[in-house]
Amino acid sequence: MAQRTKTKNCCDASPVKLKADPTAGELAELAWAIAHPARVQIVRLLLARKACVCGEIVDCLPLAQSTVSQHLKILKDSGLIQGDVDGPRVCYCINPQQLHRLKALVADL
Amino acid sequence: MAQRTKTKNCCDASPVKLKADPTAGELAELAWAIAHPARVQIVRLLLARKACVCGEIVDCLPLAQSTVSQHLKILKDSGLIQGDVDGPRVCYCINPQQLHRLKALVADL
DNA sequence: ATCTTTAATCGTAGATCAACGATGAGGTGG
DNA sequence: CCACCTCATCGTTGATCTACGATTAAAGAT
């Protein structure tokens, strides 16, 4: 195969080979964490109110408690939020470092 | 239920009700478009090289042509990239407006 | 006209997601 | 101790994703 010696108007290709970008996976994971409307709303809720127990979040969303809990787990696993146990309830809040990391990775695109 | 009159140290709750944020879905869709390492790499590839035909992208990724084509379709559907037919090949490039939209939505979190 | 190249699409298989109700584990209060 | 509240987890059901090979469609080349 005479690999792409054609080089038409739009593409001056040099076979880059793309050295397995380690941050691609990191960005993908963080993006995936907010790749659902409910999770975006949860993040915004936590940002607007600084902190929030699970039950309040459930009241704000048209979803079952178990579903919200799942979304919270996904956000927690991504590091974007953290949950502190406060007696019988759990107080969630944003992890600013990780949110900043997400913003930086997106801004650097 | 005496809804949350407890208000411990972390949460001063006022039932916000969260008026169906229209941009939540928009951000979720854009985030989802880059919520996969391969798609992040494709976006970066297009940004670095300004434009790129499908075959070159395939050469840069450890994925089958049909799989790459699927990812390109997802990115195209999100509006983040666009594909211009150039004879027998298709020249993909970033759509700066939509990328900027994504950056703005993330930055405003 | 035919053959090749390029890329999209089809069909499929397996994995993961998203939603729910039900259950369970802790903590509070009577 | 027992009832209750809060939240995580389990189990399940569809739906969707991701990957692939095979096929198709369109454009060029011989």
mmCIF file of C-alpha atoms (C1' of nucleotides) in Angstrom:
data_model
loop_
_atom_site.group_PDB
_atom_site.id
_atom_site.type_symbol
_atom_site.label_atom_id
_atom_site.label_comp_id
_atom_site.label_asym_id
_atom_site.label_seq_id
_atom_site.Cartn_x
_atom_site.Cartn_y
_atom_site.Cartn_z
ATOM 1 C CA MET A 1 0.000 0.000 0.000
ATOM 2 C CA ALA A 2 1.414 3.350 -1.074
ATOM 3 C CA GLN A 3 0.371 4.930 2.159
ATOM 4 C CA ARG A 4 -1.392 8.153 1.506
ATOM 5 C CA THR A 5 1.049 9.960 -0.732
ATOM 6 C CA LYS A 6 -1.899 11.815 -2.103
ATOM 7 C CA THR A 7 -2.125 14.635 0.445
ATOM 8 C CA LYS A 8 -5.008 16.620 -0.886
ATOM 9 C CA ASN A 9 -5.920 20.101 0.193
ATOM 10 C CA CYS A 10 -7.033 19.384 3.723
ATOM 11 C CA CYS A 11 -4.575 16.948 5.160
ATOM 12 C CA ASP A 12 -0.813 17.097 5.427
ATOM 13 C CA ALA A 13 -0.397 13.847 7.226
ATOM 14 C CA SER A 14 2.604 12.674 9.140
ATOM 15 C CA PRO A 15 1.992 9.286 10.749
ATOM 16 C CA VAL A 16 2.028 10.449 14.324
ATOM 17 C CA LYS A 17 1.458 7.091 16.023
ATOM 18 C CA LEU A 18 -0.088 8.765 19.063
ATOM 19 C CA LYS A 19 2.005 7.665 22.018
ATOM 20 C CA ALA A 20 -0.680 6.163 24.297
ATOM 21 C CA ASP A 21 -1.773 9.396 25.911
ATOM 22 C CA PRO A 22 -2.217 8.661 29.626
ATOM 23 C CA THR A 23 -4.480 11.630 30.216
ATOM 24 C CA ALA A 24 -6.927 10.484 27.564
ATOM 25 C CA GLY A 25 -8.251 7.857 29.913
ATOM 26 C CA GLU A 26 -8.296 10.265 32.806
ATOM 27 C CA LEU A 27 -10.287 12.843 30.902
ATOM 28 C CA ALA A 28 -12.587 10.165 29.548
ATOM 29 C CA GLU A 29 -13.345 8.975 33.069
ATOM 30 C CA LEU A 30 -14.029 12.430 34.407
ATOM 31 C CA ALA A 31 -16.140 13.324 31.396
ATOM 32 C CA TRP A 32 -18.069 10.136 31.788
ATOM 33 C CA ALA A 33 -18.859 10.998 35.387
ATOM 34 C CA ILE A 34 -20.816 14.037 34.212
ATOM 35 C CA ALA A 35 -22.112 12.402 31.047
ATOM 36 C CA HIS A 36 -25.617 12.052 32.450
ATOM 37 C CA PRO A 37 -28.101 14.863 33.095
ATOM 38 C CA ALA A 38 -28.831 13.686 36.611
ATOM 39 C CA ARG A 39 -25.174 13.719 37.524
ATOM 40 C CA VAL A 40 -24.698 17.174 36.059
ATOM 41 C CA GLN A 41 -27.607 18.358 38.175
ATOM 42 C CA ILE A 42 -26.182 16.737 41.272
ATOM 43 C CA VAL A 43 -22.848 18.436 40.739
ATOM 44 C CA ARG A 44 -24.522 21.785 40.222
ATOM 45 C CA LEU A 45 -26.685 21.250 43.262
ATOM 46 C CA LEU A 46 -23.685 20.550 45.396
ATOM 47 C CA LEU A 47 -21.854 23.527 43.988
ATOM 48 C CA ALA A 48 -24.774 25.859 44.591
ATOM 49 C CA ARG A 49 -25.410 24.689 48.114
ATOM 50 C CA LYS A 50 -21.913 23.704 49.074
ATOM 51 C CA ALA A 51 -23.107 20.532 50.696
ATOM 52 C CA CYS A 52 -26.146 18.364 50.693
ATOM 53 C CA VAL A 53 -27.351 15.150 52.221
ATOM 54 C CA CYS A 54 -28.504 12.371 49.982
ATOM 55 C CA GLY A 55 -32.168 12.721 50.856
ATOM 56 C CA GLU A 56 -32.242 16.313 49.729
ATOM 57 C CA ILE A 57 -30.751 15.386 46.408
ATOM 58 C CA VAL A 58 -33.389 12.710 46.003
ATOM 59 C CA ASP A 59 -36.067 15.321 46.660
ATOM 60 C CA CYS A 60 -34.635 17.498 43.898
ATOM 61 C CA LEU A 61 -34.563 14.815 41.233
ATOM 62 C CA PRO A 62 -37.329 12.742 39.659
ATOM 63 C CA LEU A 63 -35.506 9.536 40.448
ATOM 64 C CA ALA A 64 -35.773 6.789 43.019
ATOM 65 C CA GLN A 65 -33.505 6.905 46.031
ATOM 66 C CA SER A 66 -31.566 3.861 44.911
ATOM 67 C CA THR A 67 -30.946 5.391 41.501
ATOM 68 C CA VAL A 68 -29.677 8.622 43.001
ATOM 69 C CA SER A 69 -27.456 6.606 45.279
ATOM 70 C CA GLN A 70 -26.008 4.898 42.235
ATOM 71 C CA HIS A 71 -25.254 8.216 40.573
ATOM 72 C CA LEU A 72 -23.662 9.464 43.764
ATOM 73 C CA LYS A 73 -21.479 6.403 43.834
ATOM 74 C CA ILE A 74 -20.361 7.031 40.257
ATOM 75 C CA LEU A 75 -19.503 10.625 41.091
ATOM 76 C CA LYS A 76 -17.719 9.521 44.227
ATOM 77 C CA ASP A 77 -15.725 6.909 42.334
ATOM 78 C CA SER A 78 -14.633 9.578 39.884
ATOM 79 C CA GLY A 79 -13.391 11.670 42.765
ATOM 80 C CA LEU A 80 -15.554 14.625 41.816
ATOM 81 C CA ILE A 81 -17.505 14.430 45.043
ATOM 82 C CA GLN A 82 -16.959 12.989 48.457
ATOM 83 C CA GLY A 83 -19.383 11.821 51.107
ATOM 84 C CA ASP A 84 -18.923 12.352 54.814
ATOM 85 C CA VAL A 85 -21.018 10.335 57.201
ATOM 86 C CA ASP A 86 -22.953 12.570 59.559
ATOM 87 C CA GLY A 87 -24.862 10.373 61.936
ATOM 88 C CA PRO A 88 -27.529 8.512 60.019
ATOM 89 C CA ARG A 89 -27.156 10.645 56.928
ATOM 90 C CA VAL A 90 -24.365 11.272 54.475
ATOM 91 C CA CYS A 91 -23.218 14.734 53.557
ATOM 92 C CA TYR A 92 -21.945 15.022 50.005
ATOM 93 C CA CYS A 93 -19.828 17.833 48.737
ATOM 94 C CA ILE A 94 -17.684 18.689 45.757
ATOM 95 C CA ASN A 95 -14.032 17.778 45.703
ATOM 96 C CA PRO A 96 -12.558 21.019 44.354
ATOM 97 C CA GLN A 97 -9.247 19.487 43.311
ATOM 98 C CA GLN A 98 -10.812 16.923 41.066
ATOM 99 C CA LEU A 99 -13.288 19.372 39.618
ATOM 100 C CA HIS A 100 -10.402 21.650 38.851
ATOM 101 C CA ARG A 101 -8.599 18.761 37.230
ATOM 102 C CA LEU A 102 -11.582 18.159 34.971
ATOM 103 C CA LYS A 103 -11.762 21.814 34.043
ATOM 104 C CA ALA A 104 -8.050 21.912 33.274
ATOM 105 C CA LEU A 105 -8.182 18.830 31.089
ATOM 106 C CA VAL A 106 -11.123 20.183 29.127
ATOM 107 C CA ALA A 107 -9.645 23.647 28.853
ATOM 108 C CA ASP A 108 -6.421 22.178 27.495
ATOM 109 C CA LEU A 109 -8.178 20.520 24.607
ATOM 110 C CA MET B 1 -42.323 13.404 57.701
ATOM 111 C CA ALA B 2 -40.683 16.305 59.505
ATOM 112 C CA GLN B 3 -38.500 17.024 56.557
ATOM 113 C CA ARG B 4 -34.974 17.550 57.644
ATOM 114 C CA THR B 5 -35.335 20.049 60.462
ATOM 115 C CA LYS B 6 -32.141 18.647 61.812
ATOM 116 C CA THR B 7 -29.670 20.767 59.834
ATOM 117 C CA LYS B 8 -26.420 19.582 61.253
ATOM 118 C CA ASN B 9 -23.085 21.232 60.704
ATOM 119 C CA CYS B 10 -22.754 20.615 57.002
ATOM 120 C CA CYS B 11 -26.087 21.288 55.417
ATOM 121 C CA ASP B 12 -28.356 24.297 55.493
ATOM 122 C CA ALA B 13 -31.028 22.925 53.271
ATOM 123 C CA SER B 14 -33.709 24.831 51.450
ATOM 124 C CA PRO B 15 -35.726 22.588 49.142
ATOM 125 C CA VAL B 16 -34.600 24.062 45.874
ATOM 126 C CA LYS B 17 -36.654 21.914 43.512
ATOM 127 C CA LEU B 18 -34.125 22.372 40.721
ATOM 128 C CA LYS B 19 -36.022 23.862 37.787
ATOM 129 C CA ALA B 20 -35.246 21.319 35.043
ATOM 130 C CA ASP B 21 -31.954 22.782 33.966
ATOM 131 C CA PRO B 22 -31.899 22.709 30.158
ATOM 132 C CA THR B 23 -28.128 22.900 29.928
ATOM 133 C CA ALA B 24 -27.701 19.820 32.088
ATOM 134 C CA GLY B 25 -28.646 17.636 29.163
ATOM 135 C CA GLU B 26 -26.513 19.632 26.794
ATOM 136 C CA LEU B 27 -23.449 19.326 28.976
ATOM 137 C CA ALA B 28 -24.161 15.667 29.565
ATOM 138 C CA GLU B 29 -24.279 15.015 25.829
ATOM 139 C CA LEU B 30 -21.067 16.872 25.115
ATOM 140 C CA ALA B 31 -19.319 15.237 28.033
ATOM 141 C CA TRP B 32 -20.511 11.872 26.870
ATOM 142 C CA ALA B 33 -19.005 12.484 23.445
ATOM 143 C CA ILE B 34 -15.541 12.607 25.002
ATOM 144 C CA ALA B 35 -16.277 10.016 27.670
ATOM 145 C CA HIS B 36 -14.186 7.395 25.922
ATOM 146 C CA PRO B 37 -10.390 7.324 25.611
ATOM 147 C CA ALA B 38 -10.514 6.695 21.883
ATOM 148 C CA ARG B 39 -12.722 9.711 21.314
ATOM 149 C CA VAL B 40 -10.504 11.906 23.454
ATOM 150 C CA GLN B 41 -7.556 10.787 21.360
ATOM 151 C CA ILE B 42 -9.412 11.466 18.148
ATOM 152 C CA VAL B 43 -10.270 14.973 19.281
ATOM 153 C CA ARG B 44 -6.688 15.622 20.283
ATOM 154 C CA LEU B 45 -5.456 14.203 17.023
ATOM 155 C CA LEU B 46 -7.704 16.496 15.054
ATOM 156 C CA LEU B 47 -6.693 19.461 17.157
ATOM 157 C CA ALA B 48 -3.004 18.757 16.745
ATOM 158 C CA ARG B 49 -3.153 18.202 13.031
ATOM 159 C CA LYS B 50 -6.009 20.484 12.164
ATOM 160 C CA ALA B 51 -7.543 17.913 9.887
ATOM 161 C CA CYS B 52 -7.301 14.238 9.261
ATOM 162 C CA VAL B 53 -8.862 11.639 7.046
ATOM 163 C CA CYS B 54 -10.480 8.635 8.597
ATOM 164 C CA GLY B 55 -7.791 6.194 7.495
ATOM 165 C CA GLU B 56 -5.091 8.128 9.274
ATOM 166 C CA ILE B 57 -7.060 8.081 12.475
ATOM 167 C CA VAL B 58 -7.486 4.345 12.134
ATOM 168 C CA ASP B 59 -3.727 4.005 11.769
ATOM 169 C CA CYS B 60 -3.223 5.936 15.008
ATOM 170 C CA LEU B 61 -5.586 3.849 17.101
ATOM 171 C CA PRO B 62 -5.585 0.176 18.008
ATOM 172 C CA LEU B 63 -9.123 -0.239 16.771
ATOM 173 C CA ALA B 64 -10.813 -1.642 13.705
ATOM 174 C CA GLN B 65 -11.910 0.718 10.976
ATOM 175 C CA SER B 66 -15.565 0.147 11.669
ATOM 176 C CA THR B 67 -15.093 0.930 15.334
ATOM 177 C CA VAL B 68 -13.267 4.151 14.591
ATOM 178 C CA SER B 69 -15.998 5.065 12.168
ATOM 179 C CA GLN B 70 -18.527 4.574 14.929
ATOM 180 C CA HIS B 71 -16.612 6.842 17.270
ATOM 181 C CA LEU B 72 -16.359 9.433 14.538
ATOM 182 C CA LYS B 73 -20.094 9.249 14.084
ATOM 183 C CA ILE B 74 -20.639 9.813 17.799
ATOM 184 C CA LEU B 75 -18.351 12.828 17.749
ATOM 185 C CA LYS B 76 -20.045 14.119 14.624
ATOM 186 C CA ASP B 77 -23.496 13.685 16.154
ATOM 187 C CA SER B 78 -22.363 15.703 19.155
ATOM 188 C CA GLY B 79 -21.277 18.474 16.844
ATOM 189 C CA LEU B 80 -17.724 18.447 18.143
ATOM 190 C CA ILE B 81 -16.338 17.441 14.783
ATOM 191 C CA GLN B 82 -17.464 17.618 11.205
ATOM 192 C CA GLY B 83 -16.551 15.545 8.186
ATOM 193 C CA ASP B 84 -16.079 16.928 4.717
ATOM 194 C CA VAL B 85 -16.086 14.538 1.808
ATOM 195 C CA ASP B 86 -12.909 14.853 -0.209
ATOM 196 C CA GLY B 87 -13.137 12.501 -3.123
ATOM 197 C CA PRO B 88 -13.129 8.940 -1.860
ATOM 198 C CA ARG B 89 -12.035 9.918 1.614
ATOM 199 C CA VAL B 90 -13.536 12.006 4.372
ATOM 200 C CA CYS B 91 -11.660 14.817 6.011
ATOM 201 C CA TYR B 92 -12.585 15.332 9.649
ATOM 202 C CA CYS B 93 -11.899 18.438 11.619
ATOM 203 C CA ILE B 94 -12.886 20.051 14.874
ATOM 204 C CA ASN B 95 -15.915 22.283 15.076
ATOM 205 C CA PRO B 96 -14.483 25.148 17.149
ATOM 206 C CA GLN B 97 -17.853 26.561 18.183
ATOM 207 C CA GLN B 98 -19.054 23.352 19.742
ATOM 208 C CA LEU B 99 -15.731 22.671 21.398
ATOM 209 C CA HIS B 100 -15.875 26.141 22.849
ATOM 210 C CA ARG B 101 -19.392 25.445 24.049
ATOM 211 C CA LEU B 102 -18.174 22.371 25.872
ATOM 212 C CA LYS B 103 -15.337 24.293 27.451
ATOM 213 C CA ALA B 104 -17.684 27.040 28.559
ATOM 214 C CA LEU B 105 -20.172 24.642 30.101
ATOM 215 C CA VAL B 106 -17.448 22.839 32.012
ATOM 216 C CA ALA B 107 -15.743 26.047 33.062
ATOM 217 C CA ASP B 108 -19.046 27.362 34.417
ATOM 218 C CA LEU B 109 -19.466 24.451 36.754
ATOM 219 C "C1'" DA C 1 -16.165 -1.469 -17.657
ATOM 220 C "C1'" DT C 2 -13.650 -3.351 -13.912
ATOM 221 C "C1'" DC C 3 -10.892 -3.299 -10.061
ATOM 222 C "C1'" DT C 4 -9.202 -0.882 -5.986
ATOM 223 C "C1'" DT C 5 -9.560 2.185 -2.264
ATOM 224 C "C1'" DT C 6 -12.048 4.545 1.303
ATOM 225 C "C1'" DA C 7 -15.347 4.891 4.667
ATOM 226 C "C1'" DA C 8 -20.151 4.061 6.279
ATOM 227 C "C1'" DT C 9 -23.413 0.689 7.544
ATOM 228 C "C1'" DC C 10 -25.223 -3.863 8.980
ATOM 229 C "C1'" DG C 11 -25.528 -7.597 12.086
ATOM 230 C "C1'" DT C 12 -23.992 -9.608 16.149
ATOM 231 C "C1'" DA C 13 -22.050 -10.718 20.711
ATOM 232 C "C1'" DG C 14 -20.816 -9.449 25.151
ATOM 233 C "C1'" DA C 15 -20.347 -5.931 28.554
ATOM 234 C "C1'" DT C 16 -22.006 -2.084 30.897
ATOM 235 C "C1'" DC C 17 -25.659 1.436 32.183
ATOM 236 C "C1'" DA C 18 -29.845 3.113 34.192
ATOM 237 C "C1'" DA C 19 -33.821 2.421 36.372
ATOM 238 C "C1'" DC C 20 -36.584 0.323 39.965
ATOM 239 C "C1'" DG C 21 -38.245 -2.203 44.244
ATOM 240 C "C1'" DA C 22 -36.738 -4.796 48.034
ATOM 241 C "C1'" DT C 23 -33.611 -5.684 51.441
ATOM 242 C "C1'" DG C 24 -29.969 -4.706 54.769
ATOM 243 C "C1'" DA C 25 -26.799 -2.064 57.721
ATOM 244 C "C1'" DG C 26 -26.093 1.810 60.903
ATOM 245 C "C1'" DG C 27 -27.452 5.335 63.709
ATOM 246 C "C1'" DT C 28 -31.340 7.975 66.709
ATOM 247 C "C1'" DG C 29 -34.878 8.340 69.673
ATOM 248 C "C1'" DG C 30 -38.560 6.633 72.554
ATOM 249 C "C1'" DC D 1 -34.961 -3.264 73.312
ATOM 250 C "C1'" DC D 2 -37.604 -1.784 69.563
ATOM 251 C "C1'" DA D 3 -39.313 1.244 66.064
ATOM 252 C "C1'" DC D 4 -37.766 4.483 62.760
ATOM 253 C "C1'" DC D 5 -34.999 7.057 59.622
ATOM 254 C "C1'" DT D 6 -31.293 7.343 56.179
ATOM 255 C "C1'" DC D 7 -28.719 5.488 52.781
ATOM 256 C "C1'" DA D 8 -26.081 1.645 50.432
ATOM 257 C "C1'" DT D 9 -26.447 -2.583 48.261
ATOM 258 C "C1'" DC D 10 -28.665 -6.572 45.855
ATOM 259 C "C1'" DG D 11 -31.075 -8.511 42.116
ATOM 260 C "C1'" DT D 12 -33.420 -7.771 37.963
ATOM 261 C "C1'" DT D 13 -35.000 -5.824 33.731
ATOM 262 C "C1'" DG D 14 -34.357 -3.405 29.376
ATOM 263 C "C1'" DA D 15 -31.645 -0.408 26.879
ATOM 264 C "C1'" DT D 16 -27.417 1.160 25.211
ATOM 265 C "C1'" DC D 17 -22.185 0.811 24.271
ATOM 266 C "C1'" DT D 18 -18.233 -1.152 22.286
ATOM 267 C "C1'" DA D 19 -16.065 -4.056 19.575
ATOM 268 C "C1'" DC D 20 -15.548 -6.816 15.457
ATOM 269 C "C1'" DG D 21 -15.993 -8.817 10.662
ATOM 270 C "C1'" DA D 22 -18.615 -8.583 6.553
ATOM 271 C "C1'" DT D 23 -20.933 -6.030 3.362
ATOM 272 C "C1'" DT D 24 -22.179 -1.965 0.714
ATOM 273 C "C1'" DA D 25 -21.684 2.554 -1.660
ATOM 274 C "C1'" DA D 26 -19.125 5.921 -3.852
ATOM 275 C "C1'" DA D 27 -15.079 7.699 -6.084
ATOM 276 C "C1'" DG D 28 -10.672 6.928 -8.658
ATOM 277 C "C1'" DA D 29 -7.537 4.391 -11.277
ATOM 278 C "C1'" DT D 30 -6.318 1.016 -14.921
#
